Coordinates of C-alpha atoms and ligand atoms in Angstrom, one line a residue:
M16 CA -0.7 7.2 -27.3
G17 CA 2.1 5.0 -26.0
Q18 CA 3.8 6.1 -22.5
R19 CA 6.9 4.7 -20.9
V20 CA 5.8 4.9 -17.5
L21 CA 8.4 4.6 -14.4
V22 CA 6.8 2.6 -11.6
T23 CA 8.6 2.6 -8.2
G24 CA 8.1 0.0 -5.5
G25 CA 6.7 -2.3 -8.1
C26 CA 7.9 -5.5 -6.4
G27 CA 5.6 -4.6 -3.6
F28 CA 2.0 -5.5 -2.9
I29 CA -0.1 -2.4 -4.7
G30 CA 2.9 -1.6 -7.2
S31 CA 3.0 -5.1 -8.4
N32 CA -0.8 -5.1 -9.1
F33 CA -0.3 -1.7 -10.8
V34 CA 2.5 -2.9 -12.9
R35 CA 0.1 -6.1 -14.0
L36 CA -2.7 -4.0 -14.6
V37 CA -1.3 -1.6 -16.8
L38 CA 0.7 -4.4 -19.0
A39 CA -2.6 -5.9 -19.5
E40 CA -4.7 -2.9 -20.2
R41 CA -2.5 -0.5 -21.8
P42 CA -1.0 -2.4 -24.9
G43 CA 1.0 0.5 -26.1
W44 CA 2.8 1.2 -22.8
E45 CA 6.0 0.4 -21.3
V46 CA 7.0 -0.1 -17.7
A47 CA 10.2 0.4 -15.6
N48 CA 10.0 -0.7 -12.1
L49 CA 12.4 0.8 -9.8
D50 CA 12.5 -1.1 -6.5
K51 CA 15.1 -1.9 -3.8
L52 CA 13.6 -5.1 -2.8
T53 CA 13.3 -4.2 0.7
Y54 CA 12.0 -6.9 3.0
A55 CA 8.5 -6.1 1.2
G56 CA 10.0 -6.3 -2.2
R57 CA 9.6 -9.6 -3.9
L58 CA 10.4 -10.5 -7.4
E59 CA 8.0 -13.4 -7.0
N60 CA 5.0 -10.7 -7.2
L61 CA 5.5 -10.2 -10.9
Q62 CA 7.2 -13.5 -12.1
D63 CA 4.3 -14.0 -14.5
V64 CA 5.1 -10.6 -16.5
A65 CA 8.8 -10.6 -16.1
G66 CA 9.6 -12.0 -19.4
D67 CA 7.1 -9.3 -21.1
P68 CA 9.2 -7.0 -23.6
R69 CA 7.5 -4.1 -22.3
Y70 CA 8.7 -4.6 -19.0
R71 CA 11.9 -3.6 -17.5
F72 CA 13.6 -4.0 -13.8
V73 CA 15.9 -2.0 -12.2
K74 CA 17.0 -3.0 -9.0
G75 CA 17.7 0.4 -7.1
D76 CA 17.2 2.8 -4.2
I77 CA 14.9 6.0 -4.7
C78 CA 17.2 7.4 -2.5
D79 CA 19.9 7.3 -4.9
P80 CA 20.2 9.8 -7.6
E81 CA 22.3 7.8 -10.1
A82 CA 19.6 5.1 -9.8
V83 CA 17.0 7.2 -10.3
R84 CA 18.4 8.8 -13.1
E85 CA 19.0 5.4 -15.0
A86 CA 15.4 3.8 -14.3
M87 CA 13.7 7.6 -15.3
A88 CA 15.4 7.8 -18.3
G89 CA 13.2 7.8 -21.3
C90 CA 10.1 7.8 -19.1
T91 CA 7.0 10.3 -19.6
M92 CA 5.5 9.5 -16.6
A93 CA 6.0 8.1 -13.0
V94 CA 4.2 6.6 -10.3
N95 CA 5.6 6.3 -6.7
F96 CA 4.5 3.5 -4.7
A97 CA 8.1 3.1 -3.1
A98 CA 7.7 3.6 0.8
E99 CA 8.4 1.9 4.2
T100 CA 4.8 1.2 4.7
H101 CA 4.1 -0.9 8.2
V102 CA 2.7 1.4 11.1
D103 CA 4.2 -1.2 13.7
R104 CA 7.5 -1.2 12.1
S105 CA 7.8 2.7 12.2
L106 CA 6.9 2.7 16.0
L107 CA 10.2 0.1 16.5
G108 CA 12.4 2.7 14.3
A109 CA 11.5 5.5 12.1
T110 CA 14.6 6.1 10.2
H111 CA 14.2 4.1 7.1
F112 CA 10.7 5.8 7.0
L113 CA 12.0 9.2 7.0
D114 CA 14.9 8.2 4.2
T115 CA 12.5 6.8 1.8
D116 CA 9.5 8.2 2.4
I117 CA 10.6 11.8 2.3
K118 CA 14.1 12.0 1.2
G119 CA 13.3 9.3 -1.6
V120 CA 10.3 11.6 -3.0
L121 CA 12.7 14.4 -3.1
V122 CA 15.2 12.3 -5.3
L123 CA 12.3 11.5 -7.7
L124 CA 10.9 14.9 -7.8
E125 CA 14.3 16.6 -8.7
E126 CA 14.8 14.1 -11.6
A127 CA 11.4 14.7 -12.6
R128 CA 12.0 18.4 -12.8
R129 CA 15.4 18.2 -14.3
I130 CA 13.9 16.0 -17.4
G131 CA 10.7 17.7 -17.6
L132 CA 8.5 14.6 -16.9
G133 CA 5.0 14.9 -18.3
R134 CA 3.3 13.5 -14.8
F135 CA 4.3 12.5 -11.8
V136 CA 1.7 10.6 -9.2
Q137 CA 2.7 10.3 -5.6
I138 CA 0.7 7.9 -3.8
S139 CA -0.2 8.8 -0.4
T140 CA -2.8 7.3 2.1
D141 CA -5.5 8.3 4.5
E142 CA -3.2 8.0 7.2
V143 CA -2.0 11.8 6.7
Y144 CA -5.5 12.8 7.8
G145 CA -5.2 10.9 11.2
S146 CA -8.3 9.6 13.1
I147 CA -11.7 10.9 12.8
A148 CA -14.7 10.0 15.1
D149 CA -17.5 11.0 12.7
G150 CA -17.9 12.1 9.1
S151 CA -15.3 11.9 6.5
F152 CA -12.1 13.8 5.4
T153 CA -12.0 15.6 2.1
E154 CA -9.1 16.5 0.3
E155 CA -9.5 20.0 2.2
S156 CA -9.0 18.6 5.3
L157 CA -6.1 19.3 7.6
L158 CA -3.5 17.1 7.9
N159 CA -2.8 15.6 11.0
P160 CA -0.7 12.4 10.9
R161 CA -0.3 10.6 14.2
N162 CA 2.2 8.0 13.8
P163 CA 5.9 8.2 12.3
Y164 CA 4.7 6.1 9.1
A165 CA 2.0 8.8 8.8
A166 CA 3.9 11.7 9.1
S167 CA 6.8 10.5 6.7
K168 CA 3.9 10.3 4.0
A169 CA 2.7 13.6 5.0
G170 CA 6.3 15.1 4.7
G171 CA 6.2 13.1 0.9
D172 CA 2.8 14.2 0.1
R173 CA 3.4 17.9 1.0
L174 CA 7.0 17.8 -0.9
A175 CA 5.3 16.5 -3.8
Y176 CA 2.9 19.4 -3.5
A177 CA 5.7 22.0 -3.5
Y178 CA 7.3 20.8 -6.4
W179 CA 3.9 21.4 -8.4
A180 CA 3.5 25.0 -6.7
T181 CA 7.1 25.9 -6.8
Y182 CA 8.7 24.6 -10.1
E183 CA 5.2 23.4 -12.1
V184 CA 6.2 19.7 -12.1
P185 CA 3.0 18.1 -12.9
V186 CA 2.4 16.5 -9.6
I187 CA -0.8 14.4 -8.8
I188 CA -1.3 13.2 -5.2
T189 CA -3.7 10.1 -4.5
R190 CA -4.4 9.1 -0.8
A191 CA -6.1 5.7 -0.4
S192 CA -7.9 4.0 2.0
N193 CA -6.5 0.5 3.5
N194 CA -5.9 -2.0 0.7
Y195 CA -6.2 -5.6 0.6
G196 CA -6.2 -8.3 -2.2
P197 CA -3.4 -10.5 -3.4
F198 CA 0.6 -10.2 -3.0
Q199 CA 0.0 -8.0 0.5
Y200 CA 3.1 -9.0 2.6
P201 CA 1.7 -11.0 5.6
E202 CA 2.6 -8.4 8.4
K203 CA -0.7 -6.7 7.5
L204 CA -3.9 -7.3 9.2
V205 CA -5.9 -9.4 6.4
P206 CA -2.8 -11.4 5.1
L207 CA -1.2 -11.9 8.7
F208 CA -4.5 -13.4 10.3
V209 CA -5.4 -15.2 7.0
T210 CA -1.9 -17.0 7.0
N211 CA -2.0 -17.5 11.1
A212 CA -5.5 -18.7 11.1
L213 CA -4.5 -21.4 8.0
R214 CA -2.0 -22.8 10.8
D215 CA -4.2 -22.4 13.8
L216 CA -2.2 -19.7 15.2
P217 CA -3.4 -17.0 17.2
L218 CA -4.9 -13.8 15.6
P219 CA -3.4 -10.9 17.6
L220 CA -6.1 -8.3 17.7
Y221 CA -5.0 -4.9 19.2
G222 CA -6.9 -3.3 21.8
D223 CA -10.9 -3.8 22.0
G224 CA -10.6 -4.8 18.3
R225 CA -13.1 -2.0 17.5
N226 CA -10.8 0.4 15.3
V227 CA -12.4 1.0 11.9
R228 CA -10.5 1.0 8.6
D229 CA -12.2 1.8 5.2
W230 CA -11.2 -1.6 3.1
L231 CA -10.5 -0.8 -0.6
H232 CA -9.6 -3.7 -2.9
V233 CA -6.1 -3.4 -4.3
H234 CA -7.6 -3.8 -8.1
D235 CA -10.0 -0.8 -7.5
H236 CA -7.2 1.4 -5.8
C237 CA -4.7 0.5 -9.0
R238 CA -7.7 1.3 -11.5
A239 CA -8.3 4.5 -9.5
V240 CA -4.4 5.2 -9.8
L241 CA -4.6 4.6 -13.5
F242 CA -7.4 6.9 -14.0
A243 CA -5.8 9.6 -11.7
L244 CA -2.5 9.4 -14.0
E245 CA -4.7 9.7 -17.2
N246 CA -7.4 12.1 -16.3
G247 CA -6.3 14.3 -13.1
Q248 CA -5.2 17.2 -12.8
A249 CA -1.7 18.5 -11.8
G250 CA -1.4 20.1 -8.5
E251 CA -4.6 18.3 -7.2
V252 CA -5.1 15.7 -4.5
Y253 CA -7.5 12.7 -4.9
N254 CA -9.0 10.6 -2.2
I255 CA -9.6 6.8 -3.1
A256 CA -12.0 4.9 -0.8
G257 CA -13.6 1.4 -1.0
G258 CA -16.6 2.9 0.9
N259 CA -16.4 -0.3 3.1
E260 CA -16.0 0.9 6.9
R261 CA -15.7 -2.0 9.2
E262 CA -14.1 -2.8 12.8
N263 CA -11.3 -5.0 12.8
I264 CA -13.1 -7.6 14.8
E265 CA -15.7 -8.1 11.9
I266 CA -12.8 -8.5 9.4
T267 CA -11.5 -11.1 11.6
R268 CA -14.7 -12.8 12.1
T269 CA -15.3 -12.9 8.3
I270 CA -11.8 -14.5 8.0
L271 CA -12.3 -17.1 10.5
R272 CA -16.0 -17.7 9.2
E273 CA -14.5 -18.5 5.4
L274 CA -11.9 -20.8 6.6
G275 CA -13.9 -22.6 9.0
K276 CA -12.0 -21.6 11.9
P277 CA -13.3 -21.4 15.7
E278 CA -13.2 -17.8 17.1
T279 CA -11.0 -19.1 20.1
L280 CA -8.2 -18.4 17.6
I281 CA -8.7 -14.5 18.2
R282 CA -6.3 -13.3 21.0
P283 CA -6.8 -9.9 22.3
V284 CA -3.4 -8.4 22.8
A285 CA -1.6 -5.0 23.9
D286 CA -2.9 -2.2 21.7
R287 CA -0.5 -0.3 19.2
V288 CA 0.4 2.8 21.0
G289 CA -1.2 5.9 19.2
H290 CA -3.7 3.6 17.5
D291 CA -6.0 5.5 15.3
R292 CA -9.4 4.8 15.9
R293 CA -11.1 5.6 12.7
Y294 CA -10.4 6.5 9.2
S295 CA -12.7 7.7 6.8
L296 CA -12.6 9.2 3.4
D297 CA -15.0 11.2 1.2
A298 CA -13.9 10.2 -2.3
S299 CA -16.3 12.1 -4.4
K300 CA -13.7 14.1 -6.3
L301 CA -12.6 11.3 -8.2
R302 CA -15.8 9.7 -8.4
A303 CA -17.1 12.9 -10.0
L304 CA -14.4 12.6 -12.6
G305 CA -15.5 8.8 -13.4
W306 CA -14.0 6.3 -11.3
Q307 CA -15.7 4.0 -8.9
P308 CA -14.8 1.0 -7.1
R309 CA -16.0 -2.2 -9.0
V310 CA -15.2 -5.1 -6.0
A311 CA -17.9 -5.9 -3.6
F312 CA -17.4 -6.4 -0.2
P313 CA -17.1 -8.7 1.8
G314 CA -16.9 -10.6 -1.8
G315 CA -13.9 -9.5 -2.5
L316 CA -12.5 -10.2 1.2
I317 CA -13.6 -13.7 0.7
E318 CA -12.0 -14.0 -2.4
T319 CA -8.8 -12.6 -0.9
V320 CA -9.0 -15.1 2.1
Q321 CA -9.2 -18.0 -0.8
W322 CA -6.3 -16.7 -2.6
Y323 CA -3.8 -17.0 0.4
A324 CA -5.4 -20.2 1.0
E325 CA -4.5 -21.5 -2.3
H326 CA -1.0 -19.7 -2.6
E327 CA 0.7 -21.0 0.3
W328 CA 3.7 -21.0 -1.9
W329 CA 4.1 -17.3 -2.0
W330 CA 3.6 -16.9 1.8
Q331 CA 5.3 -19.9 3.3
P332 CA 8.6 -19.0 2.4
V333 CA 8.4 -15.7 4.1
K334 CA 6.7 -16.9 7.2
D335 CA 8.7 -20.0 7.6
H336 CA 12.4 -19.1 6.3
D337 CA 12.7 -15.5 6.2
G338 CA 14.9 -14.7 9.3
E339 CA 13.8 -10.9 8.9
F340 CA 10.2 -11.8 9.0
R341 CA 10.6 -13.9 12.1
K342 CA 12.8 -11.6 14.1
Y343 CA 10.1 -8.8 13.3
Y344 CA 7.2 -11.2 14.5
E345 CA 9.1 -12.1 17.7
Q346 CA 9.7 -8.4 18.6
Q347 CA 6.2 -7.4 17.6
Y348 CA 4.4 -10.2 19.2
G349 CA 6.4 -12.4 21.3
A350 CA 5.5 -10.6 24.5
R351 CA 2.2 -9.6 23.5
L352 CA 1.2 -13.2 22.7
A353 CA 3.0 -14.9 25.9
Ligands
LIG6 P1 4.6 -2.4 0.4 O1 5.4 -2.6 1.7 O2 4.1 -3.8 0.1 O3 5.8 -2.5 -1.1 C1 6.5 -1.4 -0.8 C2 7.7 -1.8 -2.1 O4 8.5 -0.3 -1.9 C3 8.5 -2.8 -1.9 O5 8.5 -3.5 -2.9 C4 9.8 -2.3 -1.3 O6 11.0 -3.1 -1.9 C5 9.8 -1.0 -2.2 N1 10.9 -0.1 -1.5 C6 11.1 0.1 -0.2 N2 11.9 1.1 0.1 C7 12.4 1.8 -1.3 C8 13.4 2.2 -1.7 N3 14.0 3.2 -0.8 N4 13.8 2.1 -3.1 C9 12.9 1.6 -4.0 N5 12.1 0.7 -3.4 C10 11.9 0.7 -2.4 O7 3.7 -1.4 0.3 P2 2.2 -1.2 -0.4 O8 1.4 -1.5 0.6 O9 2.3 -1.8 -1.8 O10 2.2 0.4 -0.4 C11 2.7 0.8 -1.5 C12 2.2 2.5 -1.7 O11 1.1 2.6 -1.2 C13 2.9 3.3 -0.4 O12 3.5 4.3 -0.7 C14 2.0 3.2 1.0 O13 2.3 4.3 1.6 C15 0.8 3.8 -0.1 N6 -0.6 3.2 0.4 C16 -0.5 1.7 0.8 C17 -2.2 1.5 1.5 C18 -2.2 0.0 1.7 O14 -3.3 -0.1 2.3 N7 -1.1 -0.9 1.8 C19 -2.9 2.5 1.4 C20 -2.6 3.6 1.0 C21 -1.4 4.0 0.4
LIG7 P1 -2.8 -2.6 9.5 O1 -2.7 -3.7 8.7 O2 -1.3 -2.5 10.1 O3 -2.8 -1.4 8.5 P2 -3.0 0.4 9.0 O4 -2.0 0.1 10.7 O5 -2.1 0.8 8.0 O6 -4.6 0.5 9.4 O7 -3.7 -2.8 10.5 C1 -5.1 -2.6 10.2 C2 -6.0 -2.6 11.4 O8 -5.5 -3.9 12.3 C3 -5.6 -1.7 12.6 O9 -6.5 -1.2 13.3 C4 -4.4 -2.0 13.4 C5 -5.3 -3.7 13.3 N1 -4.3 -4.7 13.6 C6 -4.2 -5.9 14.7 O10 -5.5 -5.6 15.5 N2 -3.3 -6.8 15.1 C7 -2.2 -7.0 14.1 O11 -1.6 -7.5 14.3 C8 -2.2 -6.1 12.8 C9 -0.9 -6.1 12.1 C10 -3.0 -5.0 12.7

């Protein structure tokens, strides 16, 4: 059946990959993309589909009820990717995180409730569970967010659940592990290290470099979100994981090896405060419904490294000409790298 889906944050990393997937794989669907175009949102991420008659872009803030009303009008479903997403930035100041990741979710849920939206997917994160030394978190595990980004995402996650429990808004919550792939803003580990290495700049590795993340290719994540949107049950939470737990030092070495760059570029720097040691998810609930990741590791990482090497036009303007990025980089890494 044809659907009209509202995607929020569709100009960011995962949202843009999701919009492209839906347009390619659901020919009868239309997509409205509501995005504020913060520092992380870029029209370039969707320039290849901008002319598709099934695609509509609305510039606006999910905290603004008028913008949300306009964008959600006529939609049958919504997927909320819009968020402030970078842990390090949340440590420099958390106000925007609380606004978008909690209040913005409230505005979206209120409108979904008002118009009787058919389905609402809240994109949450593994970070809401906090760190785990052994084993993996299931959807039943307690939430224990340990940084301001994670805490604000946990707020949005539980608010979405509350709108199901209280008003029967048909909400589904997904919690994914660390994504990697094309179009990721070059502040996150993989694109930052690849683009720095390409220019022979130091790679600032926090602490002992042995924190563990479970790496999920963005295409696998997007297929999982589409799968949950179509097959998930309202009121349920689904973990989404790649099953590729690696220490940061191993990711760093793979990047350098692939680019033929020396390990002397690795620069151990002062740790992130409150740095979660290990994230690990049990994704058997969604797998039991029929989803599974397709992208192999480290093959997917190697392809991703090549993508950044071949798409300098995409990241070079951010790193060289975006004053906001340069200011952030100096604030985050200036003293660490001095
Ligand atoms: P991103 O930072 O690349 O993109 C965020 C997008 O949201 C941008 O286009 C930005 O302009 C938009 N946005 C921000 N505030 C907005 C607002 N108030 N109104 C409208 N648009 C706004 O983020 P991402 O990495 O693509 O993450 C997308 C979602 O997935 C987030 O909810 C994030 O918490 C979640 N998530 C990310 C990861 C990961 O590894 N990147 C893992 C699990 C979950
Ligand atoms: P990041 O990409 O910020 O994602 P998250 O904090 O959501 O997991 O970081 C991934 C890992 O890489 C995390 O353990 C922190 C580490 N890291 C560094 O060591 N140096 C850096 O410059 C960055 C950005 C991250």
